């Protein structure tokens, strides 16, 4: 059985979908501080018709050692796929305590519980933010790691901890460093749902006549002056985690970038959304957003060679799935708002 932490969130939920689709039984731990119970409900419905099972959802925190002990005593967990974390760069700058507490203390508590209960495999979500300002692109796994914000620091701290636990206690790991994740599964079981949305694709999709899309910076040293990123589909990314789990059964620990190996500018993504959906999105050109490097592109040879993984989903499909998800999301948010209003008025309404 696989334990997935943070599976009520965007990437974790897609990983749960992939594991369950592949026939694995999954237990989810999520404190719902960032994730949403509605996603768990949708995962449960999805799992009813899938090969594997969603065996249990435990609302709990990785820092809660009692919950962890109980979980590891109840279920025979073979490996942990660990997503639970906060991931807003700006917030990490103003509130580092939250990031060190959740991303570092929480993860250490999880590692200790794993060691105590003899669970010796982990797939860990790290980030290209651990590289900091790139010294060269495409960025390979040997690129120096000099994060420029507390979020990146918290993830790098955990990379060190995982390596040290591996050396001392025999923990086997795959550390993934993600580039920019986009899209949604084609059945729209899940998708991006952040209470504060900062990401490019959902922000373009959310723009309408009342809310323009703000494009940050057109004076970068790139092909068209806007920032270049490596946008990888969330389902392709999720599949890599299932492959990493299988890889760890018979192979040694490894660290792998997950990206397409291709760079797209903000303007290119903007046009891709307009063209794919045949819409005109209201646009405002703004100044640079603080802390945005000009170019981040993955060298993904290691993922292809070691894991035999490659990204498969074309950009227009990621955009279509993300756009469909936005419609689902509106319905979910309306239902949540109505339920909240009803409960404020003393009525009870089922979500
Ligand atoms: N971006 C933008 N408008 C937005 C959100 C993002 O112009 O509303 C730009 C951002 O400045 C960056 C790129 O899109 O150059 C990707 O940003 P995102 O927040 O999606 O990912 P990041 O690379 O920061 O992790």
mmCIF file of C-alpha atoms and ligand atoms in Angstrom:
data_model
loop_
_atom_site.group_PDB
_atom_site.id
_atom_site.type_symbol
_atom_site.label_atom_id
_atom_site.label_comp_id
_atom_site.label_asym_id
_atom_site.label_seq_id
_atom_site.Cartn_x
_atom_site.Cartn_y
_atom_site.Cartn_z
ATOM 1 C CA UNK A 1 0.000 0.000 0.000
ATOM 2 C CA UNK A 2 1.178 3.506 -0.814
ATOM 3 C CA UNK A 3 0.798 6.498 1.503
ATOM 4 C CA UNK A 4 0.311 9.763 -0.400
ATOM 5 C CA UNK A 5 0.535 12.929 1.669
ATOM 6 C CA UNK A 6 -1.038 16.102 0.314
ATOM 7 C CA UNK A 7 -3.310 14.288 -2.142
ATOM 8 C CA UNK A 8 -6.130 16.814 -1.613
ATOM 9 C CA UNK A 9 -3.924 19.274 -3.491
ATOM 10 C CA UNK A 10 -3.233 19.773 -7.168
ATOM 11 C CA UNK A 11 -0.228 17.545 -7.874
ATOM 12 C CA UNK A 12 -0.847 15.036 -5.071
ATOM 13 C CA UNK A 13 -4.387 14.321 -6.284
ATOM 14 C CA UNK A 14 -3.160 13.613 -9.802
ATOM 15 C CA UNK A 15 -0.535 11.284 -8.407
ATOM 16 C CA UNK A 16 -3.264 9.476 -6.441
ATOM 17 C CA UNK A 17 -5.252 9.134 -9.685
ATOM 18 C CA UNK A 18 -2.241 7.614 -11.449
ATOM 19 C CA UNK A 19 -1.426 5.145 -8.656
ATOM 20 C CA UNK A 20 -5.058 4.042 -8.350
ATOM 21 C CA UNK A 21 -5.433 3.762 -12.130
ATOM 22 C CA UNK A 22 -2.296 1.592 -12.162
ATOM 23 C CA UNK A 23 -3.896 -0.800 -9.688
ATOM 24 C CA UNK A 24 -2.270 0.299 -6.424
ATOM 25 C CA UNK A 25 -4.050 0.705 -3.102
ATOM 26 C CA UNK A 26 -3.592 4.144 -1.654
ATOM 27 C CA UNK A 27 -3.994 5.819 1.745
ATOM 28 C CA UNK A 28 -4.138 9.614 1.811
ATOM 29 C CA UNK A 29 -2.958 11.916 4.587
ATOM 30 C CA UNK A 30 -3.822 15.601 4.195
ATOM 31 C CA UNK A 31 -4.529 18.317 6.763
ATOM 32 C CA UNK A 32 -6.734 20.192 4.232
ATOM 33 C CA UNK A 33 -4.940 23.470 4.971
ATOM 34 C CA UNK A 34 -4.264 23.938 1.254
ATOM 35 C CA UNK A 35 -6.116 21.001 -0.262
ATOM 36 C CA UNK A 36 -9.872 20.585 -0.518
ATOM 37 C CA UNK A 37 -12.211 17.924 0.842
ATOM 38 C CA UNK A 38 -14.161 18.106 -2.432
ATOM 39 C CA UNK A 39 -11.083 16.725 -4.227
ATOM 40 C CA UNK A 40 -10.983 13.784 -1.815
ATOM 41 C CA UNK A 41 -14.687 13.126 -2.486
ATOM 42 C CA UNK A 42 -14.021 13.215 -6.236
ATOM 43 C CA UNK A 43 -11.052 10.849 -5.832
ATOM 44 C CA UNK A 44 -13.287 8.428 -3.922
ATOM 45 C CA UNK A 45 -15.867 8.448 -6.721
ATOM 46 C CA UNK A 46 -13.130 7.985 -9.329
ATOM 47 C CA UNK A 47 -11.599 5.088 -7.370
ATOM 48 C CA UNK A 48 -14.911 3.164 -7.339
ATOM 49 C CA UNK A 49 -14.427 2.392 -11.035
ATOM 50 C CA UNK A 50 -10.630 2.097 -11.091
ATOM 51 C CA UNK A 51 -8.247 -0.858 -10.789
ATOM 52 C CA UNK A 52 -6.800 0.153 -7.419
ATOM 53 C CA UNK A 53 -8.480 1.417 -4.249
ATOM 54 C CA UNK A 54 -8.553 4.556 -2.193
ATOM 55 C CA UNK A 55 -8.401 2.653 1.072
ATOM 56 C CA UNK A 56 -8.591 5.551 3.512
ATOM 57 C CA UNK A 57 -8.415 9.304 3.812
ATOM 58 C CA UNK A 58 -6.974 10.580 7.070
ATOM 59 C CA UNK A 59 -7.377 14.257 7.849
ATOM 60 C CA UNK A 60 -4.168 14.887 9.702
ATOM 61 C CA UNK A 61 -0.903 16.753 9.832
ATOM 62 C CA UNK A 62 2.558 15.357 9.156
ATOM 63 C CA UNK A 63 3.682 16.985 12.442
ATOM 64 C CA UNK A 64 1.159 14.939 14.423
ATOM 65 C CA UNK A 65 3.237 11.935 15.496
ATOM 66 C CA UNK A 66 0.279 10.148 17.101
ATOM 67 C CA UNK A 67 -1.667 10.238 13.832
ATOM 68 C CA UNK A 68 1.398 8.974 11.967
ATOM 69 C CA UNK A 69 2.000 6.138 14.442
ATOM 70 C CA UNK A 70 -1.619 5.056 14.178
ATOM 71 C CA UNK A 71 -1.531 5.250 10.394
ATOM 72 C CA UNK A 72 1.646 3.160 10.081
ATOM 73 C CA UNK A 73 0.307 0.661 12.649
ATOM 74 C CA UNK A 74 -3.021 0.308 10.827
ATOM 75 C CA UNK A 75 -1.748 -0.001 7.267
ATOM 76 C CA UNK A 76 1.179 -1.928 5.853
ATOM 77 C CA UNK A 77 2.738 0.969 3.939
ATOM 78 C CA UNK A 78 5.405 0.039 1.406
ATOM 79 C CA UNK A 79 6.340 3.582 0.333
ATOM 80 C CA UNK A 80 5.445 7.210 0.949
ATOM 81 C CA UNK A 81 4.869 9.699 -1.850
ATOM 82 C CA UNK A 82 5.226 13.014 -0.075
ATOM 83 C CA UNK A 83 3.568 16.129 -1.511
ATOM 84 C CA UNK A 84 2.188 17.812 1.624
ATOM 85 C CA UNK A 85 3.772 21.272 1.676
ATOM 86 C CA UNK A 86 3.163 24.984 1.260
ATOM 87 C CA UNK A 87 4.401 26.303 -2.061
ATOM 88 C CA UNK A 88 3.736 30.038 -2.445
ATOM 89 C CA UNK A 89 7.045 31.776 -3.016
ATOM 90 C CA UNK A 90 5.858 35.240 -1.928
ATOM 91 C CA UNK A 91 4.190 33.943 1.193
ATOM 92 C CA UNK A 92 7.382 32.091 2.087
ATOM 93 C CA UNK A 93 9.270 35.405 2.029
ATOM 94 C CA UNK A 94 6.853 37.131 4.430
ATOM 95 C CA UNK A 95 6.103 34.055 6.572
ATOM 96 C CA UNK A 96 9.139 31.735 6.566
ATOM 97 C CA UNK A 97 8.050 30.196 9.857
ATOM 98 C CA UNK A 98 5.071 28.578 8.127
ATOM 99 C CA UNK A 99 7.385 27.106 5.471
ATOM 100 C CA UNK A 100 10.013 25.766 7.858
ATOM 101 C CA UNK A 101 7.315 24.358 10.138
ATOM 102 C CA UNK A 102 5.267 22.642 7.498
ATOM 103 C CA UNK A 103 7.779 21.796 4.782
ATOM 104 C CA UNK A 104 10.741 20.982 7.042
ATOM 105 C CA UNK A 105 9.461 20.050 10.536
ATOM 106 C CA UNK A 106 6.463 18.243 9.025
ATOM 107 C CA UNK A 107 8.646 16.287 6.630
ATOM 108 C CA UNK A 108 11.181 15.379 9.343
ATOM 109 C CA UNK A 109 8.365 14.153 11.545
ATOM 110 C CA UNK A 110 7.134 12.025 8.634
ATOM 111 C CA UNK A 111 10.629 10.636 7.948
ATOM 112 C CA UNK A 112 11.059 9.757 11.641
ATOM 113 C CA UNK A 113 7.727 7.950 11.711
ATOM 114 C CA UNK A 114 8.709 6.093 8.541
ATOM 115 C CA UNK A 115 12.019 4.995 10.091
ATOM 116 C CA UNK A 116 10.270 3.962 13.326
ATOM 117 C CA UNK A 117 7.818 1.799 11.383
ATOM 118 C CA UNK A 118 10.426 0.478 8.969
ATOM 119 C CA UNK A 119 9.022 2.187 5.859
ATOM 120 C CA UNK A 120 12.131 2.758 3.792
ATOM 121 C CA UNK A 121 11.021 4.206 0.452
ATOM 122 C CA UNK A 122 10.051 7.772 -0.355
ATOM 123 C CA UNK A 123 9.225 9.739 -3.499
ATOM 124 C CA UNK A 124 9.708 13.392 -2.618
ATOM 125 C CA UNK A 125 8.449 16.548 -4.368
ATOM 126 C CA UNK A 126 11.215 19.053 -4.674
ATOM 127 C CA UNK A 127 11.415 21.932 -7.070
ATOM 128 C CA UNK A 128 13.515 23.735 -9.640
ATOM 129 C CA UNK A 129 13.323 26.635 -7.127
ATOM 130 C CA UNK A 130 16.189 24.850 -5.344
ATOM 131 C CA UNK A 131 18.453 25.875 -8.250
ATOM 132 C CA UNK A 132 17.753 29.590 -7.736
ATOM 133 C CA UNK A 133 18.820 32.001 -10.473
ATOM 134 C CA UNK A 134 20.044 29.682 -13.267
ATOM 135 C CA UNK A 135 23.725 29.763 -14.197
ATOM 136 C CA UNK A 136 22.900 27.933 -17.438
ATOM 137 C CA UNK A 137 19.872 26.483 -19.217
ATOM 138 C CA UNK A 138 18.686 23.807 -19.781
ATOM 139 C CA UNK A 139 19.246 23.045 -16.108
ATOM 140 C CA UNK A 140 20.500 19.547 -15.306
ATOM 141 C CA UNK A 141 20.513 17.888 -11.892
ATOM 142 C CA UNK A 142 24.163 18.873 -11.316
ATOM 143 C CA UNK A 143 23.369 22.590 -11.558
ATOM 144 C CA UNK A 144 24.396 24.367 -8.311
ATOM 145 C CA UNK A 145 21.561 24.700 -5.806
ATOM 146 C CA UNK A 146 21.280 28.238 -4.448
ATOM 147 C CA UNK A 147 17.622 28.956 -3.701
ATOM 148 C CA UNK A 148 16.598 32.617 -3.568
ATOM 149 C CA UNK A 149 13.558 32.299 -1.290
ATOM 150 C CA UNK A 150 12.493 30.409 1.864
ATOM 151 C CA UNK A 151 10.262 28.048 -0.148
ATOM 152 C CA UNK A 152 13.280 26.875 -2.157
ATOM 153 C CA UNK A 153 15.367 26.727 1.021
ATOM 154 C CA UNK A 154 12.777 24.563 2.774
ATOM 155 C CA UNK A 155 12.759 22.072 -0.107
ATOM 156 C CA UNK A 156 16.557 22.017 -0.328
ATOM 157 C CA UNK A 157 16.767 21.432 3.435
ATOM 158 C CA UNK A 158 14.597 18.350 2.939
ATOM 159 C CA UNK A 159 16.750 17.121 0.073
ATOM 160 C CA UNK A 160 19.708 17.191 2.485
ATOM 161 C CA UNK A 161 17.735 15.469 5.236
ATOM 162 C CA UNK A 162 16.538 12.708 2.908
ATOM 163 C CA UNK A 163 20.097 12.053 1.701
ATOM 164 C CA UNK A 164 21.369 11.925 5.296
ATOM 165 C CA UNK A 165 18.568 9.557 6.382
ATOM 166 C CA UNK A 166 19.381 7.420 3.382
ATOM 167 C CA UNK A 167 23.041 7.212 4.379
ATOM 168 C CA UNK A 168 22.359 6.522 8.048
ATOM 169 C CA UNK A 169 19.138 4.485 8.009
ATOM 170 C CA UNK A 170 18.933 2.935 4.536
ATOM 171 C CA UNK A 171 16.069 5.100 3.262
ATOM 172 C CA UNK A 172 15.654 4.775 -0.520
ATOM 173 C CA UNK A 173 14.443 7.839 -2.338
ATOM 174 C CA UNK A 174 13.532 9.466 -5.585
ATOM 175 C CA UNK A 175 13.681 13.243 -5.344
ATOM 176 C CA UNK A 176 11.852 14.996 -8.159
ATOM 177 C CA UNK A 177 12.583 18.615 -9.014
ATOM 178 C CA UNK A 178 9.513 19.946 -10.769
ATOM 179 C CA UNK A 179 9.433 22.705 -13.327
ATOM 180 C CA UNK A 180 6.118 24.500 -14.133
ATOM 181 C CA UNK A 181 3.149 22.185 -13.780
ATOM 182 C CA UNK A 182 -0.032 22.807 -15.790
ATOM 183 C CA UNK A 183 -3.200 21.049 -16.968
ATOM 184 C CA UNK A 184 -5.645 18.650 -15.382
ATOM 185 C CA UNK A 185 -6.719 15.040 -15.899
ATOM 186 C CA UNK A 186 -9.021 14.524 -18.878
ATOM 187 C CA UNK A 187 -11.890 13.378 -16.634
ATOM 188 C CA UNK A 188 -11.530 16.515 -14.506
ATOM 189 C CA UNK A 189 -11.414 14.589 -11.256
ATOM 190 C CA UNK A 190 -9.036 17.305 -10.072
ATOM 191 C CA UNK A 191 -7.235 20.437 -11.185
ATOM 192 C CA UNK A 192 -5.621 23.615 -9.888
ATOM 193 C CA UNK A 193 -7.555 25.036 -6.936
ATOM 194 C CA UNK A 194 -5.588 27.587 -4.985
ATOM 195 C CA UNK A 195 -7.349 30.083 -2.762
ATOM 196 C CA UNK A 196 -4.807 32.635 -3.942
ATOM 197 C CA UNK A 197 -4.098 31.897 -7.616
ATOM 198 C CA UNK A 198 -0.683 33.114 -8.777
ATOM 199 C CA UNK A 199 0.010 30.743 -11.661
ATOM 200 C CA UNK A 200 0.051 31.643 -15.305
ATOM 201 C CA UNK A 201 -2.373 29.245 -16.999
ATOM 202 C CA UNK A 202 -5.222 29.439 -14.445
ATOM 203 C CA UNK A 203 -4.852 33.223 -14.331
ATOM 204 C CA UNK A 204 -5.211 33.480 -18.118
ATOM 205 C CA UNK A 205 -8.239 31.151 -17.935
ATOM 206 C CA UNK A 206 -9.840 33.167 -15.119
ATOM 207 C CA UNK A 207 -9.570 36.465 -17.011
ATOM 208 C CA UNK A 208 -12.807 37.949 -18.380
ATOM 209 C CA UNK A 209 -14.298 41.361 -19.154
ATOM 210 C CA UNK A 210 -14.256 42.194 -15.416
ATOM 211 C CA UNK A 211 -10.781 40.878 -14.711
ATOM 212 C CA UNK A 212 -7.896 41.377 -17.137
ATOM 213 C CA UNK A 213 -4.924 39.073 -17.273
ATOM 214 C CA UNK A 214 -1.778 40.826 -16.008
ATOM 215 C CA UNK A 215 1.347 39.904 -17.944
ATOM 216 C CA UNK A 216 4.418 40.545 -15.799
ATOM 217 C CA UNK A 217 7.426 41.849 -17.709
ATOM 218 C CA UNK A 218 8.187 42.232 -21.410
ATOM 219 C CA UNK A 219 11.814 43.370 -21.132
ATOM 220 C CA UNK A 220 13.542 40.077 -20.326
ATOM 221 C CA UNK A 221 16.437 38.802 -22.389
ATOM 222 C CA UNK A 222 14.321 36.114 -24.106
ATOM 223 C CA UNK A 223 12.908 35.412 -27.567
ATOM 224 C CA UNK A 224 9.988 37.865 -27.158
ATOM 225 C CA UNK A 225 10.905 39.712 -23.956
ATOM 226 C CA UNK A 226 8.609 37.660 -21.688
ATOM 227 C CA UNK A 227 9.785 34.993 -19.238
ATOM 228 C CA UNK A 228 10.396 31.484 -20.513
ATOM 229 C CA UNK A 229 9.377 28.430 -18.483
ATOM 230 C CA UNK A 230 9.165 24.682 -18.974
ATOM 231 C CA UNK A 231 5.459 23.778 -18.706
ATOM 232 C CA UNK A 232 4.839 20.132 -17.933
ATOM 233 C CA UNK A 233 1.429 18.469 -17.859
ATOM 234 C CA UNK A 234 0.325 17.352 -14.400
ATOM 235 C CA UNK A 235 -0.679 13.862 -15.635
ATOM 236 C CA UNK A 236 2.740 13.282 -17.199
ATOM 237 C CA UNK A 237 4.308 14.495 -13.973
ATOM 238 C CA UNK A 238 2.042 12.252 -11.880
ATOM 239 C CA UNK A 239 2.942 9.203 -13.965
ATOM 240 C CA UNK A 240 6.626 9.762 -13.174
ATOM 241 C CA UNK A 241 5.838 9.205 -9.472
ATOM 242 C CA UNK A 242 4.279 5.803 -10.120
ATOM 243 C CA UNK A 243 7.276 4.908 -12.282
ATOM 244 C CA UNK A 244 9.638 6.136 -9.554
ATOM 245 C CA UNK A 245 7.932 3.928 -6.988
ATOM 246 C CA UNK A 246 8.320 0.925 -9.275
ATOM 247 C CA UNK A 247 11.914 1.910 -10.042
ATOM 248 C CA UNK A 248 12.770 2.033 -6.331
ATOM 249 C CA UNK A 249 11.816 -1.638 -5.887
ATOM 250 C CA UNK A 250 14.996 -2.774 -7.644
ATOM 251 C CA UNK A 251 17.173 0.293 -8.050
ATOM 252 C CA UNK A 252 19.128 2.813 -6.080
ATOM 253 C CA UNK A 253 18.055 6.283 -4.966
ATOM 254 C CA UNK A 254 18.067 9.040 -7.521
ATOM 255 C CA UNK A 255 17.349 12.736 -8.127
ATOM 256 C CA UNK A 256 15.506 13.703 -11.296
ATOM 257 C CA UNK A 257 14.267 16.872 -12.992
ATOM 258 C CA UNK A 258 10.710 16.725 -14.306
ATOM 259 C CA UNK A 259 10.102 19.024 -17.234
ATOM 260 C CA UNK A 260 9.482 18.754 -20.956
ATOM 261 C CA UNK A 261 12.919 20.046 -21.903
ATOM 262 C CA UNK A 262 11.232 22.806 -23.931
ATOM 263 C CA UNK A 263 10.748 26.465 -23.061
ATOM 264 C CA UNK A 264 7.609 28.528 -23.753
ATOM 265 C CA UNK A 265 7.351 32.274 -23.208
ATOM 266 C CA UNK A 266 4.451 33.886 -21.346
ATOM 267 C CA UNK A 267 3.293 35.363 -24.655
ATOM 268 C CA UNK A 268 3.411 31.924 -26.291
ATOM 269 C CA UNK A 269 1.316 30.400 -23.505
ATOM 270 C CA UNK A 270 -1.108 33.302 -23.727
ATOM 271 C CA UNK A 271 -1.502 32.758 -27.501
ATOM 272 C CA UNK A 272 -1.799 28.997 -27.023
ATOM 273 C CA UNK A 273 -4.755 29.563 -24.681
ATOM 274 C CA UNK A 274 -6.416 32.034 -27.069
ATOM 275 C CA UNK A 275 -5.907 29.775 -30.093
ATOM 276 C CA UNK A 276 -6.815 26.486 -28.438
ATOM 277 C CA UNK A 277 -10.026 27.840 -26.938
ATOM 278 C CA UNK A 278 -10.731 30.290 -29.739
ATOM 279 C CA UNK A 279 -11.203 33.168 -27.292
ATOM 280 C CA UNK A 280 -9.860 36.688 -26.882
ATOM 281 C CA UNK A 281 -8.433 37.235 -23.392
ATOM 282 C CA UNK A 282 -8.261 40.803 -22.037
ATOM 283 C CA UNK A 283 -4.595 41.563 -21.414
ATOM 284 C CA UNK A 284 -2.687 44.205 -19.469
ATOM 285 C CA UNK A 285 1.070 44.513 -19.841
ATOM 286 C CA UNK A 286 2.583 45.135 -16.405
ATOM 287 C CA UNK A 287 6.093 45.559 -15.005
ATOM 288 C CA UNK A 288 8.212 42.639 -13.874
ATOM 289 C CA UNK A 289 7.086 40.511 -10.931
ATOM 290 C CA UNK A 290 9.786 40.437 -8.266
ATOM 291 C CA UNK A 291 11.998 37.354 -8.202
ATOM 292 C CA UNK A 292 11.129 35.958 -11.651
ATOM 293 C CA UNK A 293 14.218 34.560 -13.439
ATOM 294 C CA UNK A 294 14.187 35.141 -17.224
ATOM 295 C CA UNK A 295 14.456 31.491 -18.229
ATOM 296 C CA UNK A 296 13.923 28.143 -16.522
ATOM 297 C CA UNK A 297 14.109 25.057 -18.711
ATOM 298 C CA UNK A 298 14.786 21.496 -17.586
ATOM 299 C CA UNK A 299 17.370 19.203 -18.987
ATOM 300 C CA UNK A 300 15.256 16.061 -18.678
ATOM 301 C CA UNK A 301 17.710 13.480 -20.095
ATOM 302 C CA UNK A 302 17.998 11.764 -16.729
ATOM 303 C CA UNK A 303 14.218 11.231 -16.490
ATOM 304 C CA UNK A 304 14.256 9.759 -19.985
ATOM 305 C CA UNK A 305 17.327 7.592 -19.481
ATOM 306 C CA UNK A 306 16.972 6.402 -15.882
ATOM 307 C CA UNK A 307 13.204 6.285 -15.493
ATOM 308 C CA UNK A 308 12.343 5.695 -19.179
ATOM 309 C CA UNK A 309 9.834 8.512 -18.720
ATOM 310 C CA UNK A 310 8.944 11.197 -21.191
ATOM 311 C CA UNK A 311 6.395 13.973 -21.328
ATOM 312 C CA UNK A 312 3.611 13.119 -23.744
ATOM 313 C CA UNK A 313 0.750 15.581 -23.433
ATOM 314 C CA UNK A 314 0.793 18.393 -26.003
ATOM 315 C CA UNK A 315 0.299 21.945 -24.735
ATOM 316 C CA UNK A 316 -3.123 22.371 -26.368
ATOM 317 C CA UNK A 317 -4.458 19.298 -24.547
ATOM 318 C CA UNK A 318 -3.142 20.585 -21.199
ATOM 319 C CA UNK A 319 -4.844 23.915 -21.931
ATOM 320 C CA UNK A 320 -8.153 22.235 -22.890
ATOM 321 C CA UNK A 321 -8.183 20.077 -19.761
ATOM 322 C CA UNK A 322 -7.293 23.074 -17.576
ATOM 323 C CA UNK A 323 -10.077 25.132 -19.184
ATOM 324 C CA UNK A 324 -12.618 22.345 -18.598
ATOM 325 C CA UNK A 325 -11.442 22.087 -15.013
ATOM 326 C CA UNK A 326 -12.047 25.835 -14.518
ATOM 327 C CA UNK A 327 -15.752 25.203 -15.272
ATOM 328 C CA UNK A 328 -15.897 22.353 -12.757
ATOM 329 C CA UNK A 329 -14.092 24.541 -10.244
ATOM 330 C CA UNK A 330 -16.667 27.334 -10.586
ATOM 331 C CA UNK A 331 -19.459 24.870 -9.762
ATOM 332 C CA UNK A 332 -17.515 23.529 -6.777
ATOM 333 C CA UNK A 333 -16.759 27.016 -5.478
ATOM 334 C CA UNK A 334 -20.380 28.111 -5.883
ATOM 335 C CA UNK A 335 -21.562 25.063 -3.958
ATOM 336 C CA UNK A 336 -19.021 25.776 -1.197
ATOM 337 C CA UNK A 337 -20.089 29.434 -1.002
ATOM 338 C CA UNK A 338 -23.771 28.511 -0.814
ATOM 339 C CA UNK A 339 -23.103 25.955 1.889
ATOM 340 C CA UNK A 340 -21.135 28.549 3.843
ATOM 341 C CA UNK A 341 -23.899 31.127 3.528
ATOM 342 C CA UNK A 342 -26.467 28.568 4.604
ATOM 343 C CA UNK A 343 -24.453 27.615 7.660
ATOM 344 C CA UNK A 344 -24.006 31.313 8.574
ATOM 345 C CA UNK A 345 -27.803 31.578 8.406
ATOM 346 C CA UNK A 346 -28.089 28.601 10.700
ATOM 347 C CA UNK A 347 -29.275 26.231 8.001
ATOM 348 C CA UNK A 348 -27.524 23.047 7.026
ATOM 349 C CA UNK A 349 -26.886 22.339 3.406
ATOM 350 C CA UNK A 350 -25.060 19.322 2.095
ATOM 351 C CA UNK A 351 -22.011 20.120 -0.066
HETATM 352 N N1 LIG B 1 2.806 35.312 -14.964
HETATM 353 C C1 LIG B 1 2.130 36.409 -15.487
HETATM 354 N N2 LIG B 1 0.887 36.695 -15.016
HETATM 355 C C2 LIG B 1 0.269 35.942 -14.032
HETATM 356 C C3 LIG B 1 0.958 34.819 -13.527
HETATM 357 C C4 LIG B 1 2.234 34.537 -14.014
HETATM 358 O O1 LIG B 1 2.646 37.120 -16.371
HETATM 359 O O2 LIG B 1 -0.864 36.272 -13.637
HETATM 360 C C5 LIG B 1 4.162 34.995 -15.461
HETATM 361 C C6 LIG B 1 5.213 35.043 -14.356
HETATM 362 O O3 LIG B 1 5.694 36.366 -14.202
HETATM 363 C C7 LIG B 1 6.239 34.061 -14.875
HETATM 364 C C8 LIG B 1 5.418 33.014 -15.637
HETATM 365 O O4 LIG B 1 4.166 33.660 -15.918
HETATM 366 O O5 LIG B 1 7.090 34.701 -15.790
HETATM 367 C C9 LIG B 1 5.169 31.756 -14.844
HETATM 368 O O6 LIG B 1 4.665 32.103 -13.582
HETATM 369 P P1 LIG B 1 3.997 31.063 -12.573
HETATM 370 O O7 LIG B 1 3.577 31.816 -11.345
HETATM 371 O O8 LIG B 1 2.938 30.284 -13.286
HETATM 372 O O9 LIG B 1 5.166 30.051 -12.246
HETATM 373 P P2 LIG B 1 6.630 30.290 -11.614
HETATM 374 O O10 LIG B 1 7.574 30.153 -12.756
HETATM 375 O O11 LIG B 1 6.669 31.614 -10.956
HETATM 376 O O12 LIG B 1 6.752 29.174 -10.633
#
